[in-house]
Every structure is written in C-alpha cells, then in structure tokens.
C-alpha cells in the first residue's frame, strides 16, 4: 500500500535561501536513500518548492514521516553552511578574481562568489571538511583582511590612501631636493626607494598572491615597469608610476565606497518596528518578527513596515518611494500597501501579505545587490582578455630584451625599449594616455554639479542609442500643482471667478495636510490671495473635506464623493471633467449648497527644459527615448506627449523597470537610465550608464 504527502521545503531548511537549489537537492537525495521511504522527489508549483514523500502508511505514520524529513533537513543545515564574509583590502577587480579562485580550490568549499563592489564574499562550504576559520585564514594569507575592531578597520580602510600619500610626499621631497636644493644623488634615491616601498606595498602583494595562485594580473606589469625604470637609473620616473597607480586605486575605491553605502541607505527607508494586534492587545515588535496574516496598525503619517492588504479604514498613501507616483493614492479595504510607503491622514488596519525580508523594498535592495555583484559583458571580456594579455606582454618584453642584441643593437637600448613596452602596456600608462577630452569633461562636469565615476561612463554616454527616463521628479517636478480652474457661477453663489474659487478652496484646504490640499494652498499663496473666513472643517478620509461658508455647506473632494452627496452636475461640467481626466489630471470638485461651483485640476507638472533637452538628445544621435513610470497609462501618455518622448511604459514596479531596461539593452546594446528615486535603483544599477538626478533619493 502506498500513500504520499507534500511538505513545504522552506520550513525543513531554516536559514537556507529560497533559490538554493543545491540544498533542496541534497534533501531530496538524503530522503531518497532512506529505506523507510518508497520515493522522495521535489515538485515546483507557482514559484514554491514542495517535497513529495511516498511511503507505506502501515509501516510509518505521518508524524514519523515529518520527523524523518525534519531530521534530514536539520542535518543538511548543520553540515552545509552559507556565509557572507566581509573582506577589506581589495582595490581592483583582479583582487576579487584571485580570492575567488583561491577559495574555490580550498577543500570543502562548494561555491565562492566575491563581489568587488560589495566588498564581500558569498561562500558555501561543507562544515565536515572545512570551517569559516580556515576560509578566513586563507583570505588573510592572500594579503586581505577580515574587519575586526573600529581602529583597525579604519586603518585597513584608509591604509592604501595613507601609503599612497606618503609615497607621493617622499617622491616630491626626493625630486624637489634633487632639483632645487641639490641633494646628493644617493639621498634622493633613498627617498625614491622609500616611495617605491609605500606606493608599491599593496600592488606588489597582490601581484605575488596572484602568481602564487598561478594567475597573472595587471599589477605585475606595473611592478615590473617600475623595477625596469629603476634598473635604467630612472628612479624618479619609476616612483611616479608607482604613486600614480596606487593613487588611482585609491580613487577607484573611494568612488565604489559611495555605491556600497546605497544598500544601507535603502534599509533606512523601512521602520525597525511595527504595531501589531496580538491577543486583543496592540504591541510594538521588531519588523522581523511580524508574521504572515497578522494585523498591523498604521497611524497617520507613519511609514508602512511590511507589504499588506487594507482590512479596515481609508487613507491616502504616498507611494513615491516605491512606484514613483507623484500623487498619493487613496486606499480602502482590499487595496495593497507596499513596505516603505507613507500613510497619509487616516488610520489603517492591514493584514500582512509578505514577511519583512520578502517585501517590496527588500526586493529592491536584493535587485541592487545582484546588480552590484553581476559582472557586465565588458568586464567578463576584459577578464578573459587579461589572462592572455599579461603573459603576452611579458613574453614580448623578454623577446625585445634578448633578440635585438643578437643583431648588434646595444643591450641598454633593447632593455630601454623593453621597459617602454612594459610601461605602455601597463594600466597606469593607459590612464596617463587617456584623452584629454575625457579628463577635461569630468572636471568640467564636476564644476557644474555633475559627478562622473570614471572615464568609462563618460565614454559610454557617447555610445548611447536609447535613454530611459523615470517620470516623477525627473521629467516632472514630482509634486502636484494646480493646472486648471473651471468656474460654474450661479446667481446666489459667492464664487464668480477663478480667483474667488481658488481662495475659498484654499481657505478650506489649509486645514488639511493632504498633498493635493497643499498644492491648492500653494497656488493661492503664489497669487497672493486673501483667504475668506470659513466655518469648522470636517475631513472625510480618502474622499474630501467639508466646511461651511455663508451658512451653506461647501464640499471639496472627488467627483464620486460629490455625487454621493447628491451634488448636481451639468452636462457641460461632466464633459469638461472627462476631458481633464483624459489628460491624466486629478480632479477635485467644489460645491456650495447643492450645486457644483467649480473644478480644480491638479497634475505633476513638466519641467520647462524637458522638451528642449529631448530635441538636443535627438540631434546628438539618440534613437529612442522611453518614459518609465509607476503612474497609470493615461497619466504617462499625457506627460510623454508634452515632453516629446518616443515611447511610454506605465504602471511599472521597480522589478518591471529593471526588466524594461534589460529588454532595451538587448534591443539597443547601450542604454542609459535617468532616475531620482529609490524605486529607480535596480534599473539605474543595471543600465549601461545610470544617471541619478533630482532631489529625493539621489544619494541612494
């Protein structure tokens, strides 16, 4: 007799990543070899992985079966470890390759992946054969460090900068002393050699460790070029090469350090605690301890800690941090809430749909991390080329030294030419030979408030065929503004023109903190209107606001809300409302008594320089401009038409923007992404060139 049961794999392997196929298969193999079971296999459905166990119910109960599976899972978790190890001292992508190659060869290590950008290593190992201490020992033996105390960590992080500056100072003293103060030649050489020691300390260690692992890297070329210069008696030139190369490493490291802090900055956008209802009590717990299906309480103005669905209450929610929507979205029971977004004026109760580690913002962080660790096709090509390039240069150098003397050319001349070849092939020489236009361009851009993280990005800008733009805060200002005021005066109405309508509306809305209300008040302030006195104000969350003026009720809010309150609309007003909404604008109706007295349209407004910018881009050879937005298609199309953008892709979440960028890269090869918000981070990180601009979120 045979029966079967399906078990969720994740609870059987606590702490194991959702996509760790290796551990899933180890569990399957372990149980398949158990003689008590008939068969064990994995099944995948809707993104989840389940373990299907076939057994004889006469020989084993379900309880025993679950205990057997749990024990097998525990054994795997205890044996196969997945650690993230931070590494200090990497100053080039070659370092990551050397560490990865060395650790992968260590007995018991199953997988090692080093991120130069992230300054860490993901390693999977069999704890029965090795341990973390052995892996860290191997890393240290390669000349890199595992962070310890604050002082030591500070020194490790800044050592290369200190050594490079000392090398530059010693070089300057030796050269100035020789040229101006007539130092003895021997004294100047001592200063030059000291500059060699400080500037070449890290470079030579990296080169030696690479040789020990039987790999060649460009650091070796630099060291040999400097030694060759010294052999010719040109100590100052050799010291200058070493200083420039080490200082270049430092500048590259500093630029990447800014990128590494991005993930930490993203984490700050979600609260650390959540207010949860448990056993009839409201308690505050760490966000990591909030479980699925639990009910969280969201106060007005609070940031939403986890993804959830509204169960009770109404409010407007600012979703700009995640979707980029410029205008807050009204939420009612049944609507989705995203972690990291901001609740408006209403209180909400919501049921948790995703754990904190699986939420929308957590996925954004994961996408950025993946983008930083993934190697671009160019980087992969360079790494493959480097394996052949460095040995070829070394062989060529030896041939240039040995062959010319056979034909009567003096050895010194051939040696000088060989060293010239080494210097010309070294990365430092390439940096020194970079076009003056690139260096000037980076400097000029910096003076105008544009920071470019290296010449390669400036070069890629010149190769662009397509540019994708975020909408909110990039193409537009990122906040709603009053765009249209339509008045429907009646004989007894106190509102007879646009200024009077705006003044009354601003007087009522001045009691509200809603972003649309602030836009109306801001418009009245710009026109320097005197606001009339109004009566008490009653806010209807997610609908509108009610007050009294000249003994009549005045309502300002959505058209649906006004209709519910039996406010009459003329045919002309309905047609005008449809027309404004078709343009992607948000409408607020204003009624006095039982009559509609006006419409106020609001929208995220286009930056005035956008159209001329798009025209300039087309003249410079950009074939395609694409607008990416989290707003609905209607709003996106309206903005795209005004801006002169070729294509619109609307209603996009961060992962959708990322997919759009990858699709564009496949189509055009070289694509830039321009954005300003956290929701743009994955797309910015994956584009050929990521351009962060605007206000909020730019540092992230």
XYZ file of C-alpha atoms in Angstrom:
700
model
C 0.000 0.000 0.000
C 1.399 3.414 -0.978
C 0.442 6.925 0.131
C 2.138 10.285 -0.311
C 2.339 13.623 1.425
C 3.621 17.016 0.293
C 5.710 19.157 2.649
C 6.922 22.721 2.198
C 10.700 22.622 1.758
C 11.473 26.025 3.347
C 10.458 25.070 6.953
C 12.617 21.940 6.642
C 15.691 24.035 5.744
C 15.609 27.078 8.071
C 18.049 29.792 7.109
C 18.568 28.450 3.583
C 17.907 30.891 0.719
C 14.746 30.447 -1.349
C 16.752 29.814 -4.525
C 19.326 27.412 -3.036
C 18.745 24.525 -5.429
C 21.816 22.641 -4.142
C 20.403 22.235 -0.622
C 16.969 21.332 -1.991
C 18.504 18.509 -3.998
C 20.611 17.385 -1.012
C 17.381 16.999 0.971
C 15.796 15.082 -1.899
C 18.851 12.792 -2.222
C 19.094 12.194 1.520
C 15.459 11.115 1.806
C 15.530 9.115 -1.448
C 18.278 6.928 0.011
C 16.259 6.234 3.167
C 14.987 2.635 3.082
C 11.872 3.565 5.087
C 10.538 5.608 2.166
C 9.312 4.325 -1.192
C 10.283 7.507 -3.056
C 11.103 11.176 -2.464
C 11.122 13.938 -5.065
C 10.755 17.722 -5.421
C 7.806 19.420 -7.064
C 7.600 23.050 -8.162
C 4.373 24.984 -8.485
C 3.704 28.754 -8.638
C 7.241 29.559 -7.551
C 7.147 27.360 -4.431
C 9.106 24.159 -3.901
C 7.480 21.169 -2.186
C 8.848 17.805 -1.124
C 6.658 14.844 -2.105
C 7.218 11.753 0.045
C 5.790 8.341 -0.919
C 5.511 5.882 1.980
C 3.713 2.830 3.334
C 1.150 4.027 5.932
C 1.184 0.585 7.575
C 4.895 0.953 8.370
C 5.131 4.677 9.124
C 2.792 7.340 10.494
C 2.604 10.921 9.190
C 4.167 12.162 12.438
C 7.152 9.839 11.991
C 7.409 10.906 8.365
C 7.551 14.594 9.277
C 10.146 13.876 11.980
C 12.257 11.998 9.434
C 12.103 14.921 6.965
C 12.846 17.453 9.718
C 15.914 15.472 10.884
C 17.197 15.238 7.303
C 16.759 18.976 6.846
C 18.488 19.743 10.151
C 21.464 17.577 9.188
C 21.838 19.439 5.900
C 21.564 22.862 7.543
C 24.117 21.871 10.197
C 26.538 20.470 7.624
C 26.336 22.875 4.676
C 26.919 26.477 5.696
C 26.293 29.644 3.694
C 28.295 32.600 4.999
C 28.754 36.198 3.921
C 32.322 37.277 4.718
C 33.331 40.940 4.515
C 36.774 41.485 3.015
C 38.995 44.549 3.333
C 41.948 45.402 1.126
C 40.523 44.756 -2.361
C 41.477 47.683 -4.567
C 40.777 46.302 -8.038
C 38.597 43.707 -9.759
C 41.673 41.470 -10.145
C 41.705 41.049 -6.349
C 38.198 39.577 -6.410
C 39.243 37.096 -9.097
C 42.315 35.990 -7.119
C 40.339 35.476 -3.883
C 37.519 33.653 -5.662
C 39.976 31.346 -7.456
C 41.913 30.566 -4.272
C 38.907 29.946 -2.001
C 37.180 27.783 -4.632
C 40.205 25.438 -4.585
C 40.040 25.048 -0.798
C 38.980 21.520 0.200
C 35.345 21.500 1.340
C 34.358 24.777 -0.351
C 31.434 24.147 -2.709
C 30.950 27.642 -4.094
C 32.587 31.046 -3.678
C 31.485 34.321 -5.243
C 33.417 37.518 -4.488
C 31.864 40.953 -5.041
C 34.457 43.670 -5.537
C 31.731 46.336 -5.468
C 30.101 44.878 -2.342
C 33.471 44.185 -0.657
C 32.327 40.745 0.467
C 32.197 37.063 -0.450
C 29.305 34.617 -0.509
C 30.702 31.170 0.298
C 29.061 27.756 0.639
C 31.081 25.014 2.327
C 30.853 21.546 3.878
C 31.463 22.028 7.606
C 32.546 18.378 7.899
C 35.557 19.182 5.691
C 36.382 22.822 6.476
C 35.134 25.772 8.535
C 34.845 29.536 8.420
C 38.090 29.992 10.361
C 40.025 28.086 7.669
C 38.427 30.164 4.922
C 39.246 33.431 6.722
C 42.804 32.161 7.293
C 43.199 31.562 3.550
C 41.861 35.089 2.807
C 44.387 36.601 5.226
C 47.178 34.528 3.702
C 46.395 36.219 0.384
C 47.056 39.588 1.991
C 43.485 40.702 2.620
C 41.783 41.373 5.922
C 38.603 40.429 7.730
C 37.283 43.534 9.573
C 37.824 43.479 13.356
C 37.827 46.489 15.694
C 36.941 50.071 14.756
C 40.503 51.425 14.886
C 41.916 48.506 12.950
C 39.024 48.692 10.464
C 39.659 52.441 9.978
C 43.347 51.815 9.349
C 42.591 48.973 6.925
C 40.062 51.107 5.056
C 42.427 54.078 4.810
C 45.825 52.367 4.726
C 46.209 52.437 0.960
C 45.315 56.129 0.876
C 47.843 56.864 3.640
C 50.560 54.795 1.961
C 49.855 56.404 -1.408
C 50.018 59.928 0.036
C 53.248 59.105 1.864
C 54.669 57.756 -1.411
C 53.705 60.991 -3.160
C 55.264 63.073 -0.375
C 58.531 61.083 -0.475
C 58.637 61.395 -4.260
C 58.109 65.166 -4.017
C 60.842 65.532 -1.374
C 63.318 63.478 -3.417
C 62.614 65.314 -6.685
C 62.464 68.851 -5.231
C 65.532 68.135 -3.126
C 67.443 66.995 -6.184
C 66.243 69.833 -8.435
C 66.170 72.803 -6.058
C 68.245 72.001 -3.004
C 70.957 69.920 -4.678
C 70.536 66.819 -2.541
C 73.232 64.204 -3.068
C 72.068 61.696 -5.683
C 72.185 58.899 -3.107
C 69.868 60.783 -0.720
C 67.322 61.419 -3.474
C 67.459 57.746 -4.470
C 66.720 56.793 -0.836
C 63.588 58.947 -0.919
C 62.574 57.435 -4.282
C 63.068 53.888 -2.983
C 61.007 54.729 0.114
C 58.280 55.966 -2.247
C 58.570 52.621 -4.057
C 58.073 50.823 -0.729
C 54.957 52.711 0.391
C 53.304 53.075 -3.031
C 54.093 49.555 -4.160
C 53.252 47.759 -0.908
C 49.728 46.685 -1.798
C 50.381 46.389 -5.532
C 53.326 44.011 -5.046
C 51.419 41.871 -2.514
C 48.522 41.492 -4.940
C 50.879 40.580 -7.766
C 52.714 37.986 -5.632
C 49.487 36.406 -4.409
C 48.222 36.201 -7.984
C 51.466 34.477 -9.046
C 51.144 32.052 -6.138
C 47.700 31.142 -7.459
C 49.217 30.730 -10.927
C 47.371 33.700 -12.431
C 48.716 36.910 -13.977
C 47.207 40.329 -13.375
C 47.951 43.873 -14.475
C 49.578 44.727 -11.114
C 52.503 42.534 -12.188
C 53.073 44.670 -15.279
C 53.104 47.813 -13.163
C 55.652 46.421 -10.709
C 57.952 45.168 -13.476
C 57.712 48.514 -15.288
C 58.744 50.368 -12.115
C 61.616 47.928 -11.464
C 62.738 48.344 -15.076
C 62.783 52.130 -14.649
C 64.959 51.725 -11.555
C 67.263 49.342 -13.436
C 67.816 52.112 -16.002
C 68.560 54.579 -13.206
C 65.283 56.464 -13.666
C 64.198 56.137 -10.025
C 62.039 59.265 -10.091
C 60.052 58.033 -13.102
C 59.533 54.627 -11.503
C 58.395 56.202 -8.224
C 55.976 58.442 -10.148
C 54.465 55.418 -11.920
C 54.003 53.614 -8.597
C 52.452 56.686 -6.961
C 50.003 57.340 -9.811
C 48.962 53.680 -9.981
C 48.394 53.339 -6.222
C 46.581 56.675 -6.042
C 44.378 55.607 -8.967
C 43.410 52.510 -6.978
C 42.513 54.725 -4.028
C 40.278 56.991 -6.117
C 38.509 53.992 -7.630
C 37.944 52.528 -4.164
C 36.522 55.814 -2.852
C 34.083 56.042 -5.741
C 32.881 52.478 -5.131
C 32.515 53.141 -1.397
C 29.721 55.563 -2.216
C 27.921 52.817 -4.137
C 28.389 50.301 -1.312
C 26.546 52.563 1.109
C 23.482 52.562 -1.162
C 22.076 49.312 0.216
C 22.462 50.526 3.814
C 20.645 53.731 2.859
C 17.814 51.731 1.318
C 17.406 49.798 4.570
C 16.782 53.072 6.431
C 13.587 53.631 4.435
C 11.698 50.934 6.342
C 10.849 51.279 10.044
C 12.549 48.954 12.506
C 9.340 48.167 14.405
C 5.663 47.574 13.645
C 2.488 47.960 15.711
C 0.772 44.542 15.710
C -2.517 43.352 17.234
C -1.989 40.103 19.159
C -4.456 38.500 21.562
C -6.559 41.649 21.629
C -3.591 43.888 22.510
C -1.608 46.314 20.350
C 2.109 45.691 20.841
C 5.200 47.054 19.106
C 7.567 44.366 17.826
C 10.695 44.310 15.616
C 9.629 44.238 11.985
C 11.495 40.929 11.511
C 9.110 39.278 13.986
C 5.907 40.255 12.141
C 4.297 37.101 10.765
C 2.111 36.418 7.759
C -1.621 37.125 8.163
C -1.026 39.225 11.284
C -2.858 42.546 11.565
C -0.727 45.704 11.757
C -1.965 49.117 12.890
C -0.877 52.082 10.768
C -1.167 55.521 12.343
C -1.479 58.718 10.328
C 1.842 59.821 8.898
C 3.629 56.559 9.680
C 5.812 54.636 7.251
C 4.428 51.213 6.295
C 6.754 48.465 7.625
C 5.702 45.454 5.502
C 3.610 44.633 2.445
C -0.045 44.228 3.457
C -3.686 44.497 2.360
C -6.016 47.061 3.942
C -8.640 45.441 6.186
C -10.184 48.497 7.790
C -10.044 52.280 7.341
C -9.406 54.700 4.497
C -6.393 56.901 3.808
C -4.202 58.296 1.075
C -0.732 56.732 0.800
C 2.374 58.322 -0.673
C 3.789 55.536 -2.875
C 6.542 57.631 -4.472
C 9.406 55.777 -2.689
C 8.376 52.528 -4.404
C 6.280 53.209 -7.515
C 7.319 56.807 -8.213
C 3.702 58.027 -8.351
C 3.735 61.739 -7.667
C 0.171 61.984 -6.314
C -0.842 59.966 -3.214
C -3.119 57.001 -3.891
C -6.366 56.572 -1.961
C -6.532 53.249 -0.118
C -9.626 51.400 1.074
C -10.282 47.832 2.303
C -8.875 45.320 -0.200
C -6.139 47.616 -1.556
C -2.442 46.664 -1.427
C 0.126 48.504 0.681
C 3.860 48.440 -0.045
C 6.634 48.477 2.534
C 8.471 51.807 2.643
C 5.493 53.898 1.518
C 3.981 56.571 3.780
C 0.467 56.578 5.207
C -1.479 59.824 4.985
C -4.009 61.287 7.406
C -6.185 58.237 8.003
C -5.576 55.306 10.358
C -5.487 51.855 8.750
C -5.582 48.240 9.817
C -3.934 45.867 7.363
C -3.188 42.165 7.075
C 0.430 41.226 6.358
C 0.949 39.532 2.975
C 4.752 39.314 2.934
C 7.418 38.998 5.601
C 9.820 41.919 6.001
C 12.612 40.016 4.237
C 10.347 39.349 1.229
C 8.705 42.779 0.950
C 8.766 45.191 -1.975
C 11.612 47.340 -0.638
C 13.566 44.229 0.360
C 13.246 43.058 -3.245
C 14.555 46.443 -4.426
C 17.579 46.020 -2.133
C 18.138 42.493 -3.423
C 17.988 43.660 -7.041
C 20.572 46.371 -6.346
C 22.853 43.866 -4.590
C 22.563 41.486 -7.523
C 23.348 44.288 -9.963
C 26.489 45.165 -7.999
C 27.738 41.569 -7.930
C 26.899 40.684 -11.534
C 29.766 41.209 -13.947
C 28.987 43.113 -17.103
C 29.755 41.531 -20.505
C 32.553 44.083 -20.934
C 34.081 43.140 -17.583
C 33.885 39.439 -18.422
C 35.548 40.076 -21.782
C 38.310 42.110 -20.145
C 38.954 39.376 -17.583
C 39.229 36.746 -20.329
C 41.483 39.015 -22.380
C 43.682 39.741 -19.358
C 44.563 36.053 -18.974
C 46.284 36.205 -22.357
C 47.282 39.884 -22.392
C 49.617 39.913 -19.381
C 51.619 36.770 -20.357
C 51.831 38.063 -23.957
C 53.263 41.381 -22.750
C 55.805 39.582 -20.532
C 56.895 37.290 -23.387
C 57.112 40.280 -25.738
C 59.224 42.173 -23.195
C 61.685 39.277 -22.869
C 61.951 38.966 -26.653
C 62.584 42.703 -27.037
C 65.393 42.421 -24.470
C 67.079 39.327 -25.938
C 66.636 39.459 -29.724
C 67.966 42.954 -30.702
C 71.460 42.398 -29.166
C 71.840 39.384 -31.496
C 71.735 41.860 -34.401
C 74.246 44.231 -32.799
C 71.894 46.637 -31.013
C 73.326 47.674 -27.599
C 71.770 45.820 -24.670
C 70.905 49.098 -22.889
C 68.896 50.260 -25.920
C 66.989 46.990 -26.184
C 66.370 46.969 -22.426
C 65.093 50.559 -22.602
C 62.713 49.614 -25.427
C 61.505 46.592 -23.466
C 60.756 48.781 -20.448
C 58.967 51.228 -22.756
C 56.804 48.318 -23.914
C 56.054 47.384 -20.299
C 55.117 50.941 -19.367
C 52.980 51.352 -22.494
C 51.132 48.115 -21.697
C 50.599 48.943 -18.026
C 47.222 50.277 -16.817
C 48.919 53.371 -15.421
C 50.229 54.267 -18.862
C 46.758 53.774 -20.277
C 45.374 56.112 -17.634
C 48.047 58.720 -18.394
C 47.281 58.385 -22.101
C 43.526 58.829 -21.670
C 42.184 61.534 -23.988
C 42.409 64.992 -22.509
C 38.783 65.475 -23.525
C 37.614 62.835 -21.028
C 39.640 64.270 -18.148
C 38.518 67.799 -19.009
C 34.915 66.620 -19.353
C 34.888 65.015 -15.899
C 36.395 68.142 -14.327
C 34.029 70.486 -16.120
C 31.050 68.319 -15.159
C 32.112 68.384 -11.503
C 32.281 72.186 -11.573
C 28.666 72.149 -12.786
C 27.455 69.787 -10.074
C 27.661 66.556 -12.092
C 29.749 63.757 -10.598
C 31.016 61.146 -13.076
C 32.511 57.993 -11.566
C 35.195 57.428 -14.200
C 36.009 57.993 -17.842
C 34.402 54.733 -18.962
C 30.959 56.074 -18.044
C 31.620 59.268 -19.979
C 32.706 57.182 -22.982
C 29.572 55.052 -22.726
C 27.439 58.191 -22.775
C 28.862 58.920 -26.217
C 27.796 55.475 -27.458
C 24.176 55.674 -26.297
C 21.367 54.777 -28.662
C 18.489 54.821 -26.178
C 17.739 56.647 -22.925
C 15.026 55.667 -20.450
C 13.632 58.324 -18.114
C 11.799 57.975 -14.844
C 8.835 60.351 -14.762
C 8.301 61.587 -11.228
C 10.995 64.008 -10.088
C 12.989 63.563 -13.299
C 10.820 64.603 -16.239
C 8.402 66.290 -13.827
C 8.796 68.236 -10.605
C 7.495 65.317 -8.533
C 4.688 67.144 -6.740
C 1.114 68.031 -7.759
C 0.331 71.576 -8.905
C -2.908 73.297 -9.858
C -3.137 73.279 -13.663
C -6.768 74.223 -14.421
C -9.541 76.093 -12.588
C -13.044 75.940 -14.088
C -15.840 78.056 -12.560
C -19.611 77.463 -12.881
C -21.077 80.610 -11.269
C -24.669 80.769 -10.066
C -26.636 83.883 -9.198
C -26.503 83.281 -5.450
C -23.009 81.742 -5.438
C -20.175 83.553 -3.625
C -17.830 82.183 -6.319
C -17.949 84.159 -9.565
C -14.400 83.811 -10.951
C -11.262 81.669 -10.729
C -9.602 83.759 -8.001
C -12.668 83.544 -5.751
C -12.947 79.769 -6.304
C -9.253 79.241 -5.533
C -9.457 81.479 -2.466
C -12.428 79.608 -0.967
C -10.873 76.210 -1.776
C -7.514 77.231 -0.285
C -9.209 78.513 2.883
C -10.891 75.123 3.414
C -7.873 73.033 2.346
C -5.495 74.993 4.591
C -6.832 72.822 7.463
C -5.685 69.629 5.666
C -2.218 68.071 5.327
C -3.095 66.142 2.142
C -0.600 66.796 -0.716
C -3.428 67.894 -3.037
C -4.661 70.317 -0.390
C -1.140 71.720 -0.025
C -0.995 72.238 -3.806
C -4.204 74.320 -3.724
C -2.934 76.411 -0.791
C 0.402 76.862 -2.594
C -1.400 78.099 -5.738
C -3.393 80.633 -3.703
C -0.225 81.809 -1.966
C 1.511 82.274 -5.334
C -1.349 84.518 -6.463
C -1.267 86.316 -3.069
C -4.978 85.782 -2.481
C -6.712 86.868 0.685
C -8.463 83.792 2.068
C -12.060 84.222 3.314
C -13.076 83.035 6.771
C -14.810 79.661 6.785
C -16.504 77.554 9.437
C -15.462 74.300 11.082
C -13.818 71.717 8.872
C -14.678 68.027 8.710
C -12.268 65.734 6.858
C -13.615 62.581 5.194
C -10.501 60.439 4.778
C -9.826 59.369 1.228
C -12.854 61.299 -0.088
C -12.654 65.005 0.566
C -13.317 67.761 3.056
C -16.489 69.550 4.230
C -16.903 73.027 5.711
C -19.411 75.906 5.885
C -19.356 79.274 4.173
C -22.105 81.892 4.331
C -24.348 79.372 6.145
C -24.060 76.847 3.301
C -22.138 73.571 3.214
C -19.073 73.641 0.984
C -17.613 70.321 -0.182
C -14.233 69.814 -1.867
C -13.227 66.342 -2.989
C -13.506 63.604 -5.570
C -16.333 63.770 -8.081
C -17.668 60.393 -6.923
C -17.917 61.704 -3.371
C -19.782 64.799 -4.535
C -22.211 62.611 -6.480
C -22.809 60.509 -3.357
C -23.720 63.723 -1.577
C -26.299 64.495 -4.317
C -24.372 67.387 -5.843
C -25.774 68.111 -9.300
C -23.516 68.139 -12.404
C -24.449 69.879 -15.632
C -23.765 68.165 -18.948
C -21.126 70.810 -19.675
C -19.358 70.161 -16.348
C -19.368 66.381 -16.890
C -17.848 66.764 -20.370
C -15.125 69.120 -19.108
C -14.341 66.740 -16.249
C -13.960 63.814 -18.674
C -11.657 65.894 -20.876
C -9.378 66.889 -17.981
C -9.218 63.333 -16.675
C -8.338 62.090 -20.162
C -5.275 64.330 -19.945
C -4.193 62.357 -16.873
C -5.090 65.050 -14.341
C -6.546 64.554 -10.879
C -9.852 66.393 -10.397
C -11.350 67.954 -7.280
C -14.881 69.275 -7.398
C -16.056 72.274 -5.328
C -19.722 72.567 -4.356
C -21.672 75.231 -2.451
C -25.053 74.285 -1.166
C -26.275 71.594 -3.572
C -24.612 72.988 -6.707
C -21.232 72.408 -8.311
C -19.455 75.777 -8.462
C -16.119 74.697 -9.917
C -13.489 72.135 -10.830
C -9.825 72.235 -9.838
C -7.435 70.029 -11.867
C -4.056 69.040 -10.478
C -1.140 67.216 -12.059
C 2.544 66.634 -11.714
C 3.906 69.348 -13.996
C 6.604 69.010 -16.626
C 9.969 70.656 -16.057
C 10.220 73.570 -18.537
C 13.572 72.466 -20.010
C 12.445 68.908 -20.846
C 11.268 69.488 -24.444
C 14.451 71.309 -25.469
C 16.516 68.569 -23.798
C 14.719 65.850 -25.771
C 15.304 67.756 -29.012
C 19.007 68.104 -28.207
C 19.283 64.380 -27.463
C 17.736 63.519 -30.828
C 20.211 65.842 -32.580
C 23.122 64.075 -30.869
C 22.062 60.674 -32.252
C 19.768 59.209 -29.593
C 17.405 56.927 -31.495
C 14.880 56.214 -28.747
C 13.649 57.983 -25.636
C 11.452 55.970 -23.270
C 9.386 57.135 -20.305
C 9.159 54.644 -17.413
C 6.568 55.386 -14.740
C 4.588 53.782 -11.956
C 1.606 56.001 -12.826
C -1.291 54.755 -14.945
C -1.037 54.742 -18.739
C -3.285 57.789 -19.139
C -1.085 59.985 -16.935
C 2.095 58.640 -18.539
C 0.878 59.249 -22.083
C -0.071 62.828 -21.241
C 3.398 63.599 -19.858
C 5.165 61.723 -22.687
C 3.257 63.733 -25.302
C 4.169 67.030 -23.620
C 7.821 66.025 -23.198
C 8.302 64.702 -26.736
C 9.275 61.192 -25.633
C 9.043 58.372 -28.231
C 7.664 55.579 -26.046
C 5.780 55.172 -22.755
C 5.885 52.189 -20.383
C 3.460 52.721 -17.483
C 2.266 51.073 -14.246
C 5.749 49.716 -13.518
C 7.031 48.412 -10.196
C 10.818 48.522 -9.543
C 11.292 44.993 -10.891
C 9.288 45.939 -14.008
C 11.586 48.908 -14.642
C 14.546 46.560 -14.300
C 13.012 44.152 -16.836
C 12.343 47.067 -19.190
C 15.993 48.190 -19.005
C 17.257 44.663 -19.696
C 14.924 44.411 -22.686
C 16.157 47.760 -24.032
C 19.794 46.672 -23.616
C 19.037 43.547 -25.651
C 17.479 45.729 -28.345
C 19.887 48.697 -28.437
C 23.075 47.413 -26.770
C 23.953 50.614 -24.883
C 21.184 52.168 -22.766
C 21.130 54.878 -20.095
C 18.615 55.154 -17.274
C 17.832 58.537 -15.742
C 16.077 58.488 -12.359
C 15.868 60.132 -8.981
C 14.126 57.735 -6.587
C 14.691 54.543 -4.642
C 12.291 52.742 -6.971
C 14.705 53.507 -9.823
C 17.744 51.982 -8.071
C 17.674 48.480 -9.679
C 17.190 49.934 -13.171
C 19.947 52.505 -12.608
C 22.327 49.800 -11.416
C 21.654 47.529 -14.418
C 21.711 50.131 -17.183
C 24.900 50.656 -19.187
C 25.001 54.131 -17.664
C 22.965 55.013 -14.572
C 22.261 58.730 -14.149
C 20.898 59.726 -10.726
C 19.459 63.240 -10.667
C 16.901 65.445 -8.977
C 16.144 65.634 -5.278
C 14.869 62.819 -3.050
C 16.639 59.502 -3.301
C 19.564 60.718 -5.419
C 22.197 59.723 -2.836
C 20.732 56.202 -2.696
